[in-house]
Coordinates of C-alpha atoms and ligand atoms in Angstrom, one line a residue:
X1 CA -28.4 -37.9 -78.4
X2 CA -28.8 -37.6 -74.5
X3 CA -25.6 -35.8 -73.9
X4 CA -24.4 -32.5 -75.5
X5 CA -20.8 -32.6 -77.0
X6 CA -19.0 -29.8 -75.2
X7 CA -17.1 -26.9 -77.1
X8 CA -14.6 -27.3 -74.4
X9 CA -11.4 -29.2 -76.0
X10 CA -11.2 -30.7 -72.0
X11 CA -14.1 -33.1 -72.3
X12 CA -13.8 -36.8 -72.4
X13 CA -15.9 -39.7 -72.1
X14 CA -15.1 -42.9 -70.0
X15 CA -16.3 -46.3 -70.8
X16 CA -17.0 -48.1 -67.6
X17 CA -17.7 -46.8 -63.7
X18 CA -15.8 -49.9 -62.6
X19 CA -12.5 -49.8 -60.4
X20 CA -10.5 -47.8 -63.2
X21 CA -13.4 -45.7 -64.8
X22 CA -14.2 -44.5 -62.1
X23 CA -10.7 -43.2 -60.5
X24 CA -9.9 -41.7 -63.7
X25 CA -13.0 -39.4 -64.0
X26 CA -11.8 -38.5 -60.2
X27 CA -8.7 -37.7 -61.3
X28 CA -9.7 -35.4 -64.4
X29 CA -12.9 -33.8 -62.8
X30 CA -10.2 -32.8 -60.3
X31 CA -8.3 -31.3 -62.9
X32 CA -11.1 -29.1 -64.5
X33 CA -12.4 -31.4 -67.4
X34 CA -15.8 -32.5 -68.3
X35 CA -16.2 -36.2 -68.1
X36 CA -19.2 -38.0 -68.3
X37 CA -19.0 -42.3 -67.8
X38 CA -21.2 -44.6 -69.4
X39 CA -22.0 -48.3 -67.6
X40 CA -23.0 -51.1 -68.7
X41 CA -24.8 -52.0 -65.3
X42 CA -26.9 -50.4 -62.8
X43 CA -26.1 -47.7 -60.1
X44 CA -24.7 -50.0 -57.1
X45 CA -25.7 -47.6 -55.1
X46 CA -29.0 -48.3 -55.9
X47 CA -29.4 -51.6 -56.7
X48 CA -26.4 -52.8 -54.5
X49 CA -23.6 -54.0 -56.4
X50 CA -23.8 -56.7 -59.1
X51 CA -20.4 -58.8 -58.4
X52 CA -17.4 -58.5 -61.0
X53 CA -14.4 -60.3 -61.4
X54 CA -13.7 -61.3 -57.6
X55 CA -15.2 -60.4 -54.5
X56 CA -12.1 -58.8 -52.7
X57 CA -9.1 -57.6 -53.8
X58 CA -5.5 -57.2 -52.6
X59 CA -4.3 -53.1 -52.5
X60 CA -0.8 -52.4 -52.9
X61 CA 1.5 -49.2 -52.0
X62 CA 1.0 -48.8 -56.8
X63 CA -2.9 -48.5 -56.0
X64 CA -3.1 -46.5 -52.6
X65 CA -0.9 -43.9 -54.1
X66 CA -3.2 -43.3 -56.8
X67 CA -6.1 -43.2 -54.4
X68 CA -4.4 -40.3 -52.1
X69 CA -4.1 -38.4 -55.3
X70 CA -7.7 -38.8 -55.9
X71 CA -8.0 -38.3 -52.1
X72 CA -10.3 -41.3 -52.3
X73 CA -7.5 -43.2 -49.6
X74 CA -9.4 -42.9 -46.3
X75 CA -12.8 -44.3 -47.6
X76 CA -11.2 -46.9 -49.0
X77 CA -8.6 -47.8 -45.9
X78 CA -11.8 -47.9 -43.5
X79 CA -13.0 -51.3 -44.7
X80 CA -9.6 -52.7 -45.4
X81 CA -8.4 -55.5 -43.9
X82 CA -4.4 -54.9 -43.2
X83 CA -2.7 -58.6 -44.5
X84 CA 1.0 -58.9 -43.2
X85 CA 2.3 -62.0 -45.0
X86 CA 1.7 -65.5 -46.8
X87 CA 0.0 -68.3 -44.2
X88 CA 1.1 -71.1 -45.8
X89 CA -1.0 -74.5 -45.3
X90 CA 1.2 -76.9 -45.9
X91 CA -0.3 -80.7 -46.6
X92 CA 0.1 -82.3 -43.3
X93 CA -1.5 -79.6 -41.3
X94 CA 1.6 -77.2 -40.5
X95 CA 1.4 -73.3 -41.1
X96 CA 4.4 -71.0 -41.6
X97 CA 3.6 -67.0 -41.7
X98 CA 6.0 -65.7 -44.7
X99 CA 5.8 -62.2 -43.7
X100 CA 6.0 -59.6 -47.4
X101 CA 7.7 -57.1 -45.7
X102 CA 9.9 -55.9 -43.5
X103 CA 7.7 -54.2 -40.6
X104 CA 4.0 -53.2 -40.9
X105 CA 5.1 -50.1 -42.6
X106 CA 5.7 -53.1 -45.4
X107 CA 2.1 -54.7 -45.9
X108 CA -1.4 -55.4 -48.2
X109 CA -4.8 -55.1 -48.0
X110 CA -7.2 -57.0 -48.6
X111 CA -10.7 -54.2 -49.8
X112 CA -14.1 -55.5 -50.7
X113 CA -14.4 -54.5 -54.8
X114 CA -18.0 -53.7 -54.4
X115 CA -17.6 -51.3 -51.3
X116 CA -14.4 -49.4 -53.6
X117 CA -16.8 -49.3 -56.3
X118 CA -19.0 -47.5 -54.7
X119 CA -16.8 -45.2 -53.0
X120 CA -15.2 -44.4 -56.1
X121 CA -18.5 -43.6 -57.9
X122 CA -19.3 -41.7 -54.6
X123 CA -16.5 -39.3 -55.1
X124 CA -16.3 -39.4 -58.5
X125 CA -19.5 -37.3 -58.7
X126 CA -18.7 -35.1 -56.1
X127 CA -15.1 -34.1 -58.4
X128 CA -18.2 -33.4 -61.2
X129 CA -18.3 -36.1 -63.1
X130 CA -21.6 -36.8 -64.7
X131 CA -22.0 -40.6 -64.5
X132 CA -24.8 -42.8 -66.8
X133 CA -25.4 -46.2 -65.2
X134 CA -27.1 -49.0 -67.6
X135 CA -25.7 -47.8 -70.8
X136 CA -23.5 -50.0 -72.2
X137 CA -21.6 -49.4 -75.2
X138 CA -22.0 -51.1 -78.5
X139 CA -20.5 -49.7 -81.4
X140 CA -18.4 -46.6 -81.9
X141 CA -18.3 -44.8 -85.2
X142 CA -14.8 -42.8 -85.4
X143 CA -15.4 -40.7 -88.3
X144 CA -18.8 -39.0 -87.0
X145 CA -17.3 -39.2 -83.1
X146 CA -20.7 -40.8 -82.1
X147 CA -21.3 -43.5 -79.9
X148 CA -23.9 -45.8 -79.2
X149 CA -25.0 -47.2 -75.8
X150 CA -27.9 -49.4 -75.0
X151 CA -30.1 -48.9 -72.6
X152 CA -31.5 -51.5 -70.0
X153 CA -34.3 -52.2 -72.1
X154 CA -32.2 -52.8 -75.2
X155 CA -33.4 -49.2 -76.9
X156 CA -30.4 -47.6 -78.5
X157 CA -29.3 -44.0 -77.5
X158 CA -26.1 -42.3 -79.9
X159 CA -24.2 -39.7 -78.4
X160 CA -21.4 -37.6 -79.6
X161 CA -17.9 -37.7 -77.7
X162 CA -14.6 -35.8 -78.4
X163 CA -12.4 -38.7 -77.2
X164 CA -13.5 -42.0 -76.0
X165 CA -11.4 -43.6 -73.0
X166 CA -12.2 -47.7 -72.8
X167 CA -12.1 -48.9 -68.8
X168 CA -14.6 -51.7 -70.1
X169 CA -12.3 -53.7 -68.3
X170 CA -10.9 -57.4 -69.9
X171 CA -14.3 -57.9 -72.2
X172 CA -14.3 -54.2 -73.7
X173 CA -16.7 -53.0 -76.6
X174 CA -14.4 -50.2 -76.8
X175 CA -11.5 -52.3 -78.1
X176 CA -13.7 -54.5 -80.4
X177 CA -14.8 -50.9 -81.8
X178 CA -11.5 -49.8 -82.0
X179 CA -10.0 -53.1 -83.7
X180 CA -12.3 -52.5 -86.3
X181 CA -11.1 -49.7 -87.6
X182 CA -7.4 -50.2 -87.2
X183 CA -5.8 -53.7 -86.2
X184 CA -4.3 -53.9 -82.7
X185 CA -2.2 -56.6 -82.8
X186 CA -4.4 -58.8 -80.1
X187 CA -3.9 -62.0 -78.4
X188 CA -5.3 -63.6 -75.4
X189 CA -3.3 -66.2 -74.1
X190 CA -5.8 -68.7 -71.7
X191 CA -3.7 -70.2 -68.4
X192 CA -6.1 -73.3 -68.5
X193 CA -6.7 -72.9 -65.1
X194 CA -9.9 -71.6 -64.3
X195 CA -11.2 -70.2 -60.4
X196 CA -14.1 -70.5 -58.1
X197 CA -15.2 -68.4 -55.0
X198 CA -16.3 -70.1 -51.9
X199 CA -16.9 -68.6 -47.9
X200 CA -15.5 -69.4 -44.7
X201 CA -18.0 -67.1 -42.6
X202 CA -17.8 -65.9 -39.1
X203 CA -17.0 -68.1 -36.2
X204 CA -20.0 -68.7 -34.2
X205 CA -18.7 -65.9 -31.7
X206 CA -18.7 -63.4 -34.8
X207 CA -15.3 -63.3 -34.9
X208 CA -12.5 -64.6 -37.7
X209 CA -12.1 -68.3 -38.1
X210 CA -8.2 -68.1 -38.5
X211 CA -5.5 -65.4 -38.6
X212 CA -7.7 -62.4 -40.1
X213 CA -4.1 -60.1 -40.8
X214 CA -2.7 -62.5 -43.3
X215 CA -3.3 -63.8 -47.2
X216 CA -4.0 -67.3 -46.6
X217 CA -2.2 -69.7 -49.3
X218 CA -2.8 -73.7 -49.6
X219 CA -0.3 -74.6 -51.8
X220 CA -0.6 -78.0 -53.6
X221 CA 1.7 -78.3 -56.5
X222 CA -0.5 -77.6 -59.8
X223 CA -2.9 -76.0 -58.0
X224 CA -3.7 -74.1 -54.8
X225 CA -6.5 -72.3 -52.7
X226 CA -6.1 -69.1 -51.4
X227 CA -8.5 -67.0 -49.0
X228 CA -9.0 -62.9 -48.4
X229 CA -10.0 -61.5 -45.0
X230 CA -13.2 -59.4 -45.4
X231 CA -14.3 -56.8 -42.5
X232 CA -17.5 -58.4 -41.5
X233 CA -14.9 -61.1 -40.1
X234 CA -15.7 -63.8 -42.9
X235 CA -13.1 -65.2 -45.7
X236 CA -13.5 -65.0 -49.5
X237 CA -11.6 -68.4 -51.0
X238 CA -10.5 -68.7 -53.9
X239 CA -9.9 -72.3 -55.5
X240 CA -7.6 -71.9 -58.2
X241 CA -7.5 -75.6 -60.6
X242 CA -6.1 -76.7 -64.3
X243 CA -9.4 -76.7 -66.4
X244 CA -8.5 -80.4 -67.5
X245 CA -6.4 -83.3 -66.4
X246 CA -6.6 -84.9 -62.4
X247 CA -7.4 -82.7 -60.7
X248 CA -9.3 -80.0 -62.9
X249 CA -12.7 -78.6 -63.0
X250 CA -13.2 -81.3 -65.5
X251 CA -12.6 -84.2 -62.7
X252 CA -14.1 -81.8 -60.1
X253 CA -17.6 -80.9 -61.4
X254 CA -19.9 -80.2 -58.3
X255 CA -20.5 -79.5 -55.0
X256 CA -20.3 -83.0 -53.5
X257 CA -16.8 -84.1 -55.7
X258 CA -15.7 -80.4 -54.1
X259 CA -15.9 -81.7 -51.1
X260 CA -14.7 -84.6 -51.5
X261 CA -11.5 -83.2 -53.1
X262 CA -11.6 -81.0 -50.5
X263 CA -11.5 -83.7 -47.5
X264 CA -8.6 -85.0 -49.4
X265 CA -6.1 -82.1 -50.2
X266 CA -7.2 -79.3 -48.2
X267 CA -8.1 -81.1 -45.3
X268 CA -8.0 -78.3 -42.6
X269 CA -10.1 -75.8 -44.8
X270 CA -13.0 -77.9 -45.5
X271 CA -14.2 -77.6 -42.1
X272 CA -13.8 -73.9 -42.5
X273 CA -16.3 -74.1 -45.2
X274 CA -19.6 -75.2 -44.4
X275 CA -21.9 -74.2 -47.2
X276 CA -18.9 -75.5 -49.7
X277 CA -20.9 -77.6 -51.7
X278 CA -23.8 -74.8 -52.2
X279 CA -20.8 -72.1 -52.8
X280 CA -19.8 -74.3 -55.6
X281 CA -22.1 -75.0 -57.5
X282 CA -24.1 -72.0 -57.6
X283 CA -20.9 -69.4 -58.0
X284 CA -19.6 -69.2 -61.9
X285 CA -16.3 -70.7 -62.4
X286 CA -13.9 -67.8 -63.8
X287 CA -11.6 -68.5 -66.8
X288 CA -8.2 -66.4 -66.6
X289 CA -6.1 -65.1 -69.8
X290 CA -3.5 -62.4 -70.3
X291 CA -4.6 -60.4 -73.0
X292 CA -1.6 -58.6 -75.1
X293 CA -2.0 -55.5 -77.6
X294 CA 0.2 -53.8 -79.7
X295 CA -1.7 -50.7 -80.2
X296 CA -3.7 -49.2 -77.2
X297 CA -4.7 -45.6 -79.0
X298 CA -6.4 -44.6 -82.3
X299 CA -4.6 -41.2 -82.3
X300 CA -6.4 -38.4 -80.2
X301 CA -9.7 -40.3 -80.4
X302 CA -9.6 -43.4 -78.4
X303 CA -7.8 -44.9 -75.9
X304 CA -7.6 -48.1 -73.8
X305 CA -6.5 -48.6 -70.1
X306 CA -6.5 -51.5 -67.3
X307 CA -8.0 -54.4 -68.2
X308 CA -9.3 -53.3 -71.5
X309 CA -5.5 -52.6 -72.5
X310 CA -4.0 -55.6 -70.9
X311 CA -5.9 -58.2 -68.7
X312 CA -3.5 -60.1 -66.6
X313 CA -3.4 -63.6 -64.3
X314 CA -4.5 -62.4 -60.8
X315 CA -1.5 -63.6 -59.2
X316 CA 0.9 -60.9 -57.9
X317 CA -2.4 -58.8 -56.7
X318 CA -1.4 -56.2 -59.2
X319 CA -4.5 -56.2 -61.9
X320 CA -6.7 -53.2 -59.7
X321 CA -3.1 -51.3 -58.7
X322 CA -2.0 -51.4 -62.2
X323 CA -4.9 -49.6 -63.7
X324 CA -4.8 -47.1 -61.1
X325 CA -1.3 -46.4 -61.8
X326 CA -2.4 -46.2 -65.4
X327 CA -5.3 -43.6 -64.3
X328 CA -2.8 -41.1 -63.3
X329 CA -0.2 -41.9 -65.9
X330 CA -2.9 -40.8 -68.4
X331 CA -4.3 -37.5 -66.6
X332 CA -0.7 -36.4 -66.4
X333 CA -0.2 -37.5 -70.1
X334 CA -3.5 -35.4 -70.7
X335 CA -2.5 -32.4 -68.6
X336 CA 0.6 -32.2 -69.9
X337 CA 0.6 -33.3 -73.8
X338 CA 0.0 -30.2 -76.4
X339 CA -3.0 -32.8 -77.9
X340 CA -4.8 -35.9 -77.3
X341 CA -3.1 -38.1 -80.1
X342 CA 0.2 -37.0 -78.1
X343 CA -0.9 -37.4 -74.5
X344 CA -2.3 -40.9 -75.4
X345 CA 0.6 -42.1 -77.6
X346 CA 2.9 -40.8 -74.6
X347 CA 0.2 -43.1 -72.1
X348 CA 1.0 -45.8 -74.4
X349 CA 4.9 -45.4 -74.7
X350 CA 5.0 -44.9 -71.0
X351 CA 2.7 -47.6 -70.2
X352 CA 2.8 -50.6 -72.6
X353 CA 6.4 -52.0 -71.4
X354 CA 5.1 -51.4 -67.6
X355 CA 2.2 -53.7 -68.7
X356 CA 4.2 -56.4 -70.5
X357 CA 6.2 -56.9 -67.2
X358 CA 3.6 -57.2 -65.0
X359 CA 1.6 -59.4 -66.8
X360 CA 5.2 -61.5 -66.8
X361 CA 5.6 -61.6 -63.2
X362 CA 1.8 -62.3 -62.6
X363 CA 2.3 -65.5 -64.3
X364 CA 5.7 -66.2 -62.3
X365 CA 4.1 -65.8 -59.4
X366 CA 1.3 -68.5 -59.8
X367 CA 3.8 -71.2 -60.0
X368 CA 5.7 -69.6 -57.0
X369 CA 2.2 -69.4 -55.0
X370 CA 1.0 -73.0 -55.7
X371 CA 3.8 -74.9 -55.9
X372 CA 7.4 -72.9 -54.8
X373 CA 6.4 -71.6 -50.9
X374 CA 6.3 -74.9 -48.8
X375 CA 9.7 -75.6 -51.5
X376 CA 13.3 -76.2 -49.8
X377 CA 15.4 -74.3 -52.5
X378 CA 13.2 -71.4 -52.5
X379 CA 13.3 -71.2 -48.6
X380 CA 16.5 -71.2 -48.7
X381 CA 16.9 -68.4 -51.5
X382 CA 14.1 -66.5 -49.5
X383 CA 16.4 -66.7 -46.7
X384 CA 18.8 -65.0 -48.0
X385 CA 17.3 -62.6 -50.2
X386 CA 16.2 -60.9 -46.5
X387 CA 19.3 -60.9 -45.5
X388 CA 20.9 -59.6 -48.4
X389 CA 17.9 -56.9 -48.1
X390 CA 18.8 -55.9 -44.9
X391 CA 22.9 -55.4 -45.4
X392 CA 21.9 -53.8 -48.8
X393 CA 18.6 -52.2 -48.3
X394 CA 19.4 -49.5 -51.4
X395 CA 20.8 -52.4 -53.9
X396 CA 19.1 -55.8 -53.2
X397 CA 15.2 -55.1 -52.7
X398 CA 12.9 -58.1 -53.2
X399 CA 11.1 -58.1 -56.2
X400 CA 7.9 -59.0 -54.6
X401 CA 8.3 -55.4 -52.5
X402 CA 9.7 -53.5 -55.4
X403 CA 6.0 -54.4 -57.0
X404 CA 3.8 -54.0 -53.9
X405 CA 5.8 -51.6 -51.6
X406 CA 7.2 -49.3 -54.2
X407 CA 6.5 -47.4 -57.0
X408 CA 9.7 -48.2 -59.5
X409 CA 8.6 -48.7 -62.9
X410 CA 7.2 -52.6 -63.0
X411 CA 9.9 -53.1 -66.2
X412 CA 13.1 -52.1 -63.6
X413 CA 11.8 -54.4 -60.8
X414 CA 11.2 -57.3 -63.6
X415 CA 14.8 -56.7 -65.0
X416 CA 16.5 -56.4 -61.5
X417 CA 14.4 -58.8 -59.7
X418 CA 15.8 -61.1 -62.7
X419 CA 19.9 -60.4 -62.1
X420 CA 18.7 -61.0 -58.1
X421 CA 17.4 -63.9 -58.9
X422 CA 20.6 -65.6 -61.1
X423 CA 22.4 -64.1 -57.8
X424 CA 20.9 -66.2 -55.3
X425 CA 21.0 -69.5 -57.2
X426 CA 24.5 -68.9 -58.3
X427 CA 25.4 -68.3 -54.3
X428 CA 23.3 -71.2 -53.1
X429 CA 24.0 -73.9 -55.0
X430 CA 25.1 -76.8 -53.6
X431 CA 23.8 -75.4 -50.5
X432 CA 21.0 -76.6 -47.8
X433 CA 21.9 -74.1 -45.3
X434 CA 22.4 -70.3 -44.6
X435 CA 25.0 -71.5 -41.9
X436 CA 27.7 -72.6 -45.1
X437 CA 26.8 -69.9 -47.3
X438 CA 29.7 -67.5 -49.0
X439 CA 28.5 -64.1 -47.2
X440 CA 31.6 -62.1 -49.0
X441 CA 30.9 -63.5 -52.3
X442 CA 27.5 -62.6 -52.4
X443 CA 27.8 -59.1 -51.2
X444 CA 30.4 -58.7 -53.7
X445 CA 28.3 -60.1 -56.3
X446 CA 25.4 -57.6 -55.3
X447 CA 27.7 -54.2 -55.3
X448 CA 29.0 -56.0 -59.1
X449 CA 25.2 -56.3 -60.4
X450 CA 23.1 -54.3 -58.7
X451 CA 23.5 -50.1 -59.1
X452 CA 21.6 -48.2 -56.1
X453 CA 18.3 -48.0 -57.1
X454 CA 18.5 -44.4 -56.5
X455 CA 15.6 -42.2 -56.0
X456 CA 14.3 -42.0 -59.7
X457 CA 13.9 -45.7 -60.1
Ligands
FAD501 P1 -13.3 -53.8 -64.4 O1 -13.1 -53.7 -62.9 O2 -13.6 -55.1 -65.0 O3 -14.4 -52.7 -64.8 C1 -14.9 -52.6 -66.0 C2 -16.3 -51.9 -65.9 O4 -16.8 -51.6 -67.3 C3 -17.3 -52.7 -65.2 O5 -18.0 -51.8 -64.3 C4 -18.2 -53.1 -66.3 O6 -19.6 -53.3 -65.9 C5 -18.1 -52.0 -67.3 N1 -18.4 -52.4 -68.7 C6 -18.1 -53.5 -69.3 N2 -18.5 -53.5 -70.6 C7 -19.1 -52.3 -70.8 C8 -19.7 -51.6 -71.9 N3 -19.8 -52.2 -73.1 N4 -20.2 -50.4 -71.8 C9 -20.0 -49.7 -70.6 N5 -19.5 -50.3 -69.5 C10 -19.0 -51.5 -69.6 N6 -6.2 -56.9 -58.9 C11 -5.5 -56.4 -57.8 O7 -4.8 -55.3 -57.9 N7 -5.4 -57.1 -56.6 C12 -6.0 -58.3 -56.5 O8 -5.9 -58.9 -55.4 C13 -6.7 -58.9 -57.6 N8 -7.4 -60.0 -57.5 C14 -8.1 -60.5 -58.5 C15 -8.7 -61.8 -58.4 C16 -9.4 -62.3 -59.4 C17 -10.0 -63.7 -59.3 C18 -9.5 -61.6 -60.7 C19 -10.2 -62.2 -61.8 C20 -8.9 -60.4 -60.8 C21 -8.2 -59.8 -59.7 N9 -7.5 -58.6 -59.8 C22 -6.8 -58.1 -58.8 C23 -7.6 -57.8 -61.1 C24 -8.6 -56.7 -61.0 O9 -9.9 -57.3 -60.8 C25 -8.7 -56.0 -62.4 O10 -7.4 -55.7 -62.8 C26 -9.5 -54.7 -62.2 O11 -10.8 -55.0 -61.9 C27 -9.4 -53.9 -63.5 O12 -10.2 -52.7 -63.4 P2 -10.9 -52.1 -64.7 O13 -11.6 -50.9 -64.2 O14 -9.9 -52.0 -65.8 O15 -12.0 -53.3 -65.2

């Protein structure tokens, strides 16, 4: 064994130094316990960092909150790119900025994963958490608490753990471990849209290409592109496409159809793009699945969190800022629970319907993203959901800012964001302009079905 079990009923072991693993063993060396993280890759900090699951990420009010706790926040915000709204690309060349919020008080930003990585793991260690890079787990055996990592060369190393914590993220060992020994009632549903990374770098003056303080979106129906702003001024795109059918990644299979396709749909983004055909066909195209469980804990001695628990489509930016709400739900659970088995069982109870809802409005939002933005009705009802904001800024809050500007549980903004939305179509219908709207019915309709969300919610 190459780590001693401590006396100490305050230790814990964390699988996984990615976004999540590493927060949480922030957040707990902070608070006195002794945590040591196993990875399955090598120190980034060392070996510079190996890619994961996208190349930058969008952080929302859920995930900076979690980070000023961890008092990670300033790192992070010094390579964050601030993004104010929605570019839409429409199809014949026009671009409309949808701003998210109300002010700049009201934004996103868009954070390199690698660089947050390795900040995390940076402070991380300095809170005292002892961190073991390539040691990925393989099996876990419950009754002797012993678990077994393999090394980089493939030799095995057991060591003991009072609880195990699975951030393994959406492919955990932990969980396979864990669904051995008791059934977790898993599915994965696949979205049968799949997604590949390409560049638009620098201009040749070093500067941006296009508006760096916005989410770029090229809506086109069943599917859609969508590019990040990074700080050294380049884009990361992301083409998101069905996996079969016209057009898929079945019909669009390298670097020359890519452009091609390209040329033909997103027409103003090609030329963005140089080394497209290069980007295609030597990046991986990623496969995208919500992954549900029933059970997230085995009593006191494991328990699951972010992705592990429940991977989600990447669509409302929430995957990352999820977790990290998760991370601190489950040190307070920890800190405050007379045992384990209760702290995680409360983790779960508090956690699991929070999950479920996301994951929900993750999958809403890719069809409002690809195919609802550039879309008359929705306009319209956009229109008037600001407006209705504005006259009843404690009672009608968009759901879109309830998720990424506040910190309401996900299942209230899901439920309320649902009455809203039966509001607004009853009000419009029949309508094509804000000008012959019914302003007295629908501000009677929200003080009927929408309570003050009040400062708990
Ligand atoms: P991960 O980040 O996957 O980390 C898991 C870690 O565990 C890794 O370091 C891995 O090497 C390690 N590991 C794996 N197996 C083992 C093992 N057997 N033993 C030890 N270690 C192991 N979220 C947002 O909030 N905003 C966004 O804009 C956003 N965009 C996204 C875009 C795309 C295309 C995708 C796919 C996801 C996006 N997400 C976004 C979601 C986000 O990436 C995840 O929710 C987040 O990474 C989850 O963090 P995690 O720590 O749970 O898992």
């Amino acid at each position: 064994m190459d780590a001693q079990v401590s006396d100490n009923s305050r230790s814990i072991t964390i699988i996984g130094a990615g976004l999540a693993g590493a927060l949480l063993a922030t957040l707990l060396a902070q608070r006195g316990w002794s945590v040591d993280v196993y990875e399955k890759r090598g120190d980034p900090r060392v070996r510079g960092y190996a890619g994961g699951r996208s190349i930058n990420l969008a952080l929302a009010e859920r995930g900076r909150h979690a980070l000023r706790l961890a008092g990670a926040d300033d790192a992070v915000m010094s390579h964050a790119v601030m993004m104010r709204g929605r570019m839409v690309h429409f199809a014949d060349g026009r671009t409309d900025l949808q701003r998210y919020g109300r002010d700049d008080s009201e934004v996103i930003w868009s954070i390199h994963r690698g660089e947050l990585n390795i900040s995390l793991l940076d402070i991380a260690e300095t809170a005292g958490a002892r961190l073991h890079f390539d040691r990925g787990l393989v099996a876990a055996d419950f009754d002797r608490h012993v678990a077994t990592f393999a090394d980089a060369g493939g030799g095995l190393l057991d060591v003991g753990f009072d609880s195990l914590v699975g951030a393994d993220g959406a492919g955990s060992a932990l969980r396979v471990a864990m669904a051995k020994r008791e059934g977790l009632g898993e599915r994965t549903e696949n979205l049968g849209h799949g997604y590949k990374e390409l560049e638009i770098p620098p201009g040749d003056d070093g500067s941006f290409r296009i508006e760096p303080n916005a989410l770029h979106i090229w809506p086109r129906g069943r599917y859609m592109c969508i590019a990040l702003p990074n700080d050294e001024r380049t884009f990361t795109v992301t083409l998101f496409l069905p996996s079969h059918g016209e057009p898929s990644f079945d019909t669009v299979r390298n670097g020359a159809e890519a452009r091609a396709f390209f040329e033909r749909d997103f027409a103003d983004a090609s030329p963005l793009i140089p080394n497209l055909e290069q980007d295609f066909d030597s990046h991986p195209t990623g496969t995208l699945a919500t992954l549900y469980l029933d059970l997230w804990h085995l009593g006191g001695d494991a328990v699951l969190l972010g992705d592990a628990a429940h991977a989600m489509v990447p669509f409302h930016g929430q995957g990352m800022n999820c977790a990290f709400e998760d991370c601190v739900a489950l040190a307070e659970h920890l800190d405050n629970a007379p045992d384990r088995a209760s702290a995680f069982a409360a983790f779960q109870a508090e956690r699991l319907p929070n999950a479920r809802a996301i994951q929900q409005m993750a999958l809403e939002n890719y069809l409002e993203m690809r195919d609802r933005v550039d879309n008359d009705d929705f306009l319209l009802q956009r229109a008037l959901e600001l407006e209705l904001a504005a006259r009843h800024p404690d009672r009608f809050v968009p759901r879109y800012s309830m998720v990424t500007f506040m910190r309401i549980p996900y299942a209230t903004a899901f439920e309320r964001g649902r009455v809203q939305r039966e509001l607004l179509a009853d009000v419009t219908r029949g309508h094509s302009s804000l000008d012959t709207i019914d302003r007295a019915l629908a501000d009677r309709l929200v003080t009927e079905r929408l309570p003050p969300l009040g400062k708990s919610a």
